[in-house]
Amino acid sequence: MSVITSTAYSRDLGDELRRLRETCTGMGGRALAVNLGWDPSKVSNIEHGKVRASEIDLVQFLTACGKDIDYFEDFRQRYKYAFEEYVVQVSGNLRTVAMAESTANTITSYTAQAIPGLVQTSEYADAFFRLGGFVPEERIPRSVQLRMDRQAILRRHDRPTCLFYIHELALQQRVGDDRIMEDQYARLLFDAHVVRIVPRDVVVPSYGCVLWEFEKSRPVAFSETDLAQVFVQDPAAIVRTRLLFNHLAEVALDAEQSRSKLAEYVGRPREDHDEPGPRLA
């Protein structure tokens, strides 16, 4: 077992091991370490994603939690990629995303085609999940609830410092009916202190990404498509992501201008929402 730089995924899987210990054994970390004949720091480091545990370590840990060989094989397959600088997951898997959001000190994001999930209304999220028929009907309520649950980090007393760059084209994408869009515009205006609008005539060479920064861990860049989620800690990729946000800081409206732009959308008569532009629903 060797100490390595943790990643968003290794911290996620470490947290999963912690929860297994708590729910399956009822033991504290020190008690489990004694039971396994380990130093207590070993359990702590594994559960915080700070070390790459050996396969023997994982076998011993999971066996102590009452798990069988099939569970071990599945976890081993996931764990072997945990410390990579590039990690790809199936789109829609929110566990690693939610953990990264909840532990970040700073969240900076750019979205080009939709409102960021952390500032969506529940009605907008519901309408968005219905687009294209990709999410089964029976899963939509749960997906909406999970998105709303993630927003709890913005209500914490120690909330992360957030900045959401939103392209104006995302404001013009009609997701749901007029009432849904009006409520969404009002929600953005309420959160205008963390929103900066990129004017619709500005071309940005990015489909969107997020940068999470942590107090004691390396930054993580994140992007998502319909097919996959990508978590990146490669230093060169982080530099490139910072360059994107530096560019957005130059071309986006400032805080007061963004507030005024959002107020325009909130105050428009309904018929004005039918001006030419993309319609998604």
XYZ file of C-alpha atoms in Angstrom:
281
model
C 0.000 0.000 0.000
C 1.510 3.318 -1.061
C 0.346 6.904 -0.621
C -0.695 8.477 -3.929
C -2.399 11.711 -4.924
C -6.107 11.133 -4.452
C -8.656 11.666 -7.221
C -12.366 12.442 -7.241
C -13.031 8.788 -8.030
C -10.685 7.360 -5.388
C -12.336 9.561 -2.744
C -15.748 8.400 -3.940
C -14.808 4.717 -3.720
C -13.088 5.272 -0.370
C -16.284 6.833 0.918
C -18.205 3.806 -0.352
C -15.898 1.561 1.684
C -16.480 3.722 4.752
C -20.237 3.380 4.373
C -19.899 -0.372 3.929
C -17.910 -0.547 7.154
C -20.471 1.482 9.062
C -23.576 -0.290 7.740
C -22.261 -3.858 7.524
C -20.036 -4.115 10.607
C -21.111 -1.340 12.970
C -17.414 -0.874 13.753
C -15.423 2.332 13.868
C -12.339 2.601 11.702
C -9.982 1.811 14.579
C -12.007 -1.249 15.616
C -11.973 -2.621 12.071
C -8.228 -2.026 11.845
C -7.699 -4.030 15.051
C -9.959 -6.757 13.672
C -7.897 -6.938 10.482
C -4.539 -6.551 12.200
C -3.893 -3.249 10.418
C -2.583 0.081 11.607
C -5.605 2.413 12.101
C -4.095 4.924 9.677
C -4.376 2.315 6.924
C -8.166 2.147 7.207
C -8.359 5.943 7.350
C -6.167 6.430 4.281
C -8.084 3.856 2.229
C -11.440 5.339 3.198
C -10.270 8.845 2.284
C -9.002 7.676 -1.114
C -5.440 8.639 -0.241
C -3.835 5.264 -0.975
C -4.124 2.515 -3.527
C -5.032 -0.575 -1.521
C -3.753 -3.917 -2.760
C -6.146 -6.624 -3.897
C -5.396 -8.491 -0.661
C -6.325 -5.383 1.320
C -9.621 -5.133 -0.574
C -10.381 -8.822 -0.076
C -9.782 -8.513 3.664
C -11.765 -5.275 3.989
C -14.772 -6.478 1.983
C -14.780 -9.909 3.616
C -14.922 -8.204 7.019
C -17.986 -6.379 5.672
C -19.613 -9.693 4.770
C -19.241 -9.329 0.990
C -18.762 -12.293 -1.348
C -16.351 -12.905 -4.246
C -18.749 -11.479 -6.847
C -18.967 -8.187 -4.942
C -15.181 -8.131 -4.636
C -14.672 -8.702 -8.373
C -17.043 -5.868 -9.250
C -15.394 -3.495 -6.775
C -11.897 -4.521 -7.893
C -12.724 -3.678 -11.509
C -13.925 -0.231 -10.492
C -11.104 0.368 -8.024
C -8.243 -0.340 -10.419
C -9.004 2.867 -12.314
C -9.562 4.989 -9.202
C -6.204 6.777 -9.259
C -5.994 7.483 -13.001
C -5.708 11.138 -14.088
C -8.477 10.501 -16.643
C -11.518 8.541 -15.447
C -14.513 7.844 -17.687
C -17.875 6.797 -16.268
C -21.278 6.060 -17.743
C -23.320 9.231 -18.142
C -25.916 9.717 -15.415
C -23.845 8.176 -12.615
C -24.101 10.982 -10.060
C -22.274 9.508 -7.076
C -18.776 10.777 -7.964
C -20.182 14.116 -9.184
C -22.179 14.657 -5.991
C -19.207 13.823 -3.793
C -16.916 16.164 -5.728
C -19.478 18.977 -5.450
C -20.020 18.429 -1.734
C -16.299 18.482 -0.891
C -15.176 21.282 -3.221
C -14.165 24.710 -1.934
C -14.731 26.314 -5.334
C -16.984 25.327 -8.241
C -16.639 27.107 -11.578
C -18.720 25.945 -14.528
C -19.630 26.839 -18.087
C -22.735 25.594 -19.864
C -23.661 26.321 -23.456
C -26.978 24.568 -24.057
C -28.777 24.181 -20.736
C -29.066 25.725 -17.285
C -26.532 24.206 -14.834
C -28.036 21.468 -12.676
C -27.125 23.229 -9.427
C -29.381 26.194 -10.277
C -32.219 24.428 -12.087
C -35.789 24.499 -10.812
C -37.410 21.108 -10.273
C -39.880 21.779 -13.121
C -37.073 22.671 -15.525
C -35.144 19.529 -14.493
C -38.251 17.392 -15.030
C -38.832 18.835 -18.498
C -35.147 18.483 -19.349
C -35.091 14.782 -18.404
C -38.089 14.214 -20.687
C -36.304 15.544 -23.756
C -35.406 12.893 -26.303
C -36.872 10.042 -24.277
C -33.444 9.002 -22.956
C -34.586 8.734 -19.328
C -37.322 6.141 -18.661
C -40.530 7.711 -17.372
C -40.404 5.810 -14.088
C -36.890 7.109 -13.331
C -37.609 10.793 -13.925
C -39.015 11.675 -10.457
C -36.000 10.076 -8.768
C -33.597 11.830 -11.159
C -35.226 15.190 -10.432
C -35.084 14.590 -6.679
C -31.394 13.696 -6.847
C -30.707 16.915 -8.747
C -32.594 18.931 -6.154
C -30.773 17.122 -3.325
C -27.424 18.114 -4.843
C -28.422 21.776 -4.560
C -28.320 21.508 -0.767
C -24.613 22.387 -0.906
C -25.592 25.927 -1.945
C -27.569 26.343 1.286
C -24.795 25.258 3.660
C -23.163 27.785 5.971
C -19.807 26.652 4.502
C -21.061 26.549 0.933
C -18.467 26.400 -1.834
C -17.636 29.552 -3.749
C -19.525 29.136 -7.017
C -19.463 30.885 -10.372
C -21.717 29.730 -13.209
C -20.967 31.010 -16.706
C -24.112 30.478 -18.789
C -24.256 31.168 -22.516
C -27.268 33.233 -23.474
C -28.183 30.551 -26.011
C -28.954 28.293 -23.036
C -31.469 30.878 -21.832
C -33.149 30.777 -25.246
C -33.457 27.002 -25.373
C -37.106 26.329 -24.552
C -37.246 23.500 -22.018
C -40.891 22.976 -21.140
C -43.589 25.638 -21.388
C -43.551 29.404 -20.806
C -44.274 29.105 -17.090
C -41.375 26.697 -16.568
C -39.000 29.021 -18.394
C -40.243 32.099 -16.537
C -39.756 30.367 -13.196
C -36.282 29.283 -14.279
C -35.321 32.815 -15.289
C -36.569 34.068 -11.911
C -34.490 31.431 -10.110
C -31.370 32.569 -11.992
C -32.120 36.179 -11.120
C -32.375 35.146 -7.460
C -28.921 33.545 -7.813
C -27.547 36.353 -9.993
C -24.640 36.911 -7.586
C -23.095 33.631 -8.816
C -24.160 33.846 -12.475
C -22.432 35.556 -15.402
C -24.059 35.516 -18.819
C -22.061 35.054 -22.018
C -23.749 37.141 -24.768
C -25.373 35.130 -27.546
C -23.102 36.579 -30.259
C -19.935 35.393 -28.477
C -18.477 32.132 -29.778
C -16.887 29.995 -27.057
C -14.704 27.013 -28.098
C -16.217 24.665 -25.506
C -19.378 22.622 -25.062
C -19.124 23.099 -21.322
C -17.128 21.942 -18.324
C -16.751 22.250 -14.555
C -13.673 22.896 -12.426
C -13.779 21.699 -8.820
C -11.071 22.964 -6.489
C -10.403 21.477 -3.056
C -8.581 22.525 0.077
C -6.215 19.550 0.271
C -6.596 17.759 -3.079
C -5.695 18.550 -6.657
C -8.316 20.294 -8.834
C -10.602 18.158 -10.988
C -11.993 19.162 -14.365
C -15.244 17.518 -15.427
C -17.209 17.332 -18.653
C -20.176 15.269 -19.732
C -21.801 14.106 -22.946
C -24.870 11.975 -23.578
C -22.606 8.914 -23.448
C -19.969 9.504 -20.785
C -18.672 11.537 -17.865
C -14.972 12.426 -17.814
C -13.054 13.369 -14.646
C -9.577 14.799 -15.251
C -6.678 15.683 -12.941
C -3.961 15.864 -15.586
C -2.092 19.160 -14.882
C -2.095 20.178 -18.560
C -5.853 19.693 -18.773
C -6.359 21.755 -15.622
C -4.268 24.578 -17.118
C -6.373 24.452 -20.286
C -9.569 24.595 -18.222
C -8.294 27.630 -16.326
C -7.494 29.323 -19.646
C -11.092 28.757 -20.748
C -12.440 30.386 -17.598
C -9.961 33.261 -17.935
C -11.340 33.820 -21.445
C -14.926 33.654 -20.182
C -14.120 36.223 -17.500
C -13.134 38.612 -20.308
C -16.057 38.031 -22.680
C -18.955 37.459 -20.256
C -21.154 40.230 -18.940
C -20.122 41.406 -15.496
C -22.273 40.714 -12.452
C -24.476 43.789 -12.780
C -24.860 43.420 -16.554
C -25.750 39.747 -16.080
C -28.398 40.697 -13.522
C -29.874 43.188 -15.993
C -29.869 40.617 -18.777
C -31.648 38.082 -16.571
C -34.175 40.735 -15.557
C -34.945 41.247 -19.253
C -35.834 37.572 -19.603
C -37.905 37.567 -16.427
C -39.814 40.650 -17.516
C -40.539 39.702 -21.104
C -44.179 39.243 -22.121
C -44.898 35.630 -23.031
C -45.234 36.384 -26.732
C -41.647 37.684 -26.761
C -40.462 34.206 -25.834
C -41.549 33.056 -29.279
C -38.881 35.034 -31.106
C -36.660 33.017 -33.455
C -34.370 30.582 -31.713
C -34.001 26.927 -30.828
C -36.890 25.195 -29.068
C -36.239 21.993 -27.164
C -39.697 21.175 -25.894
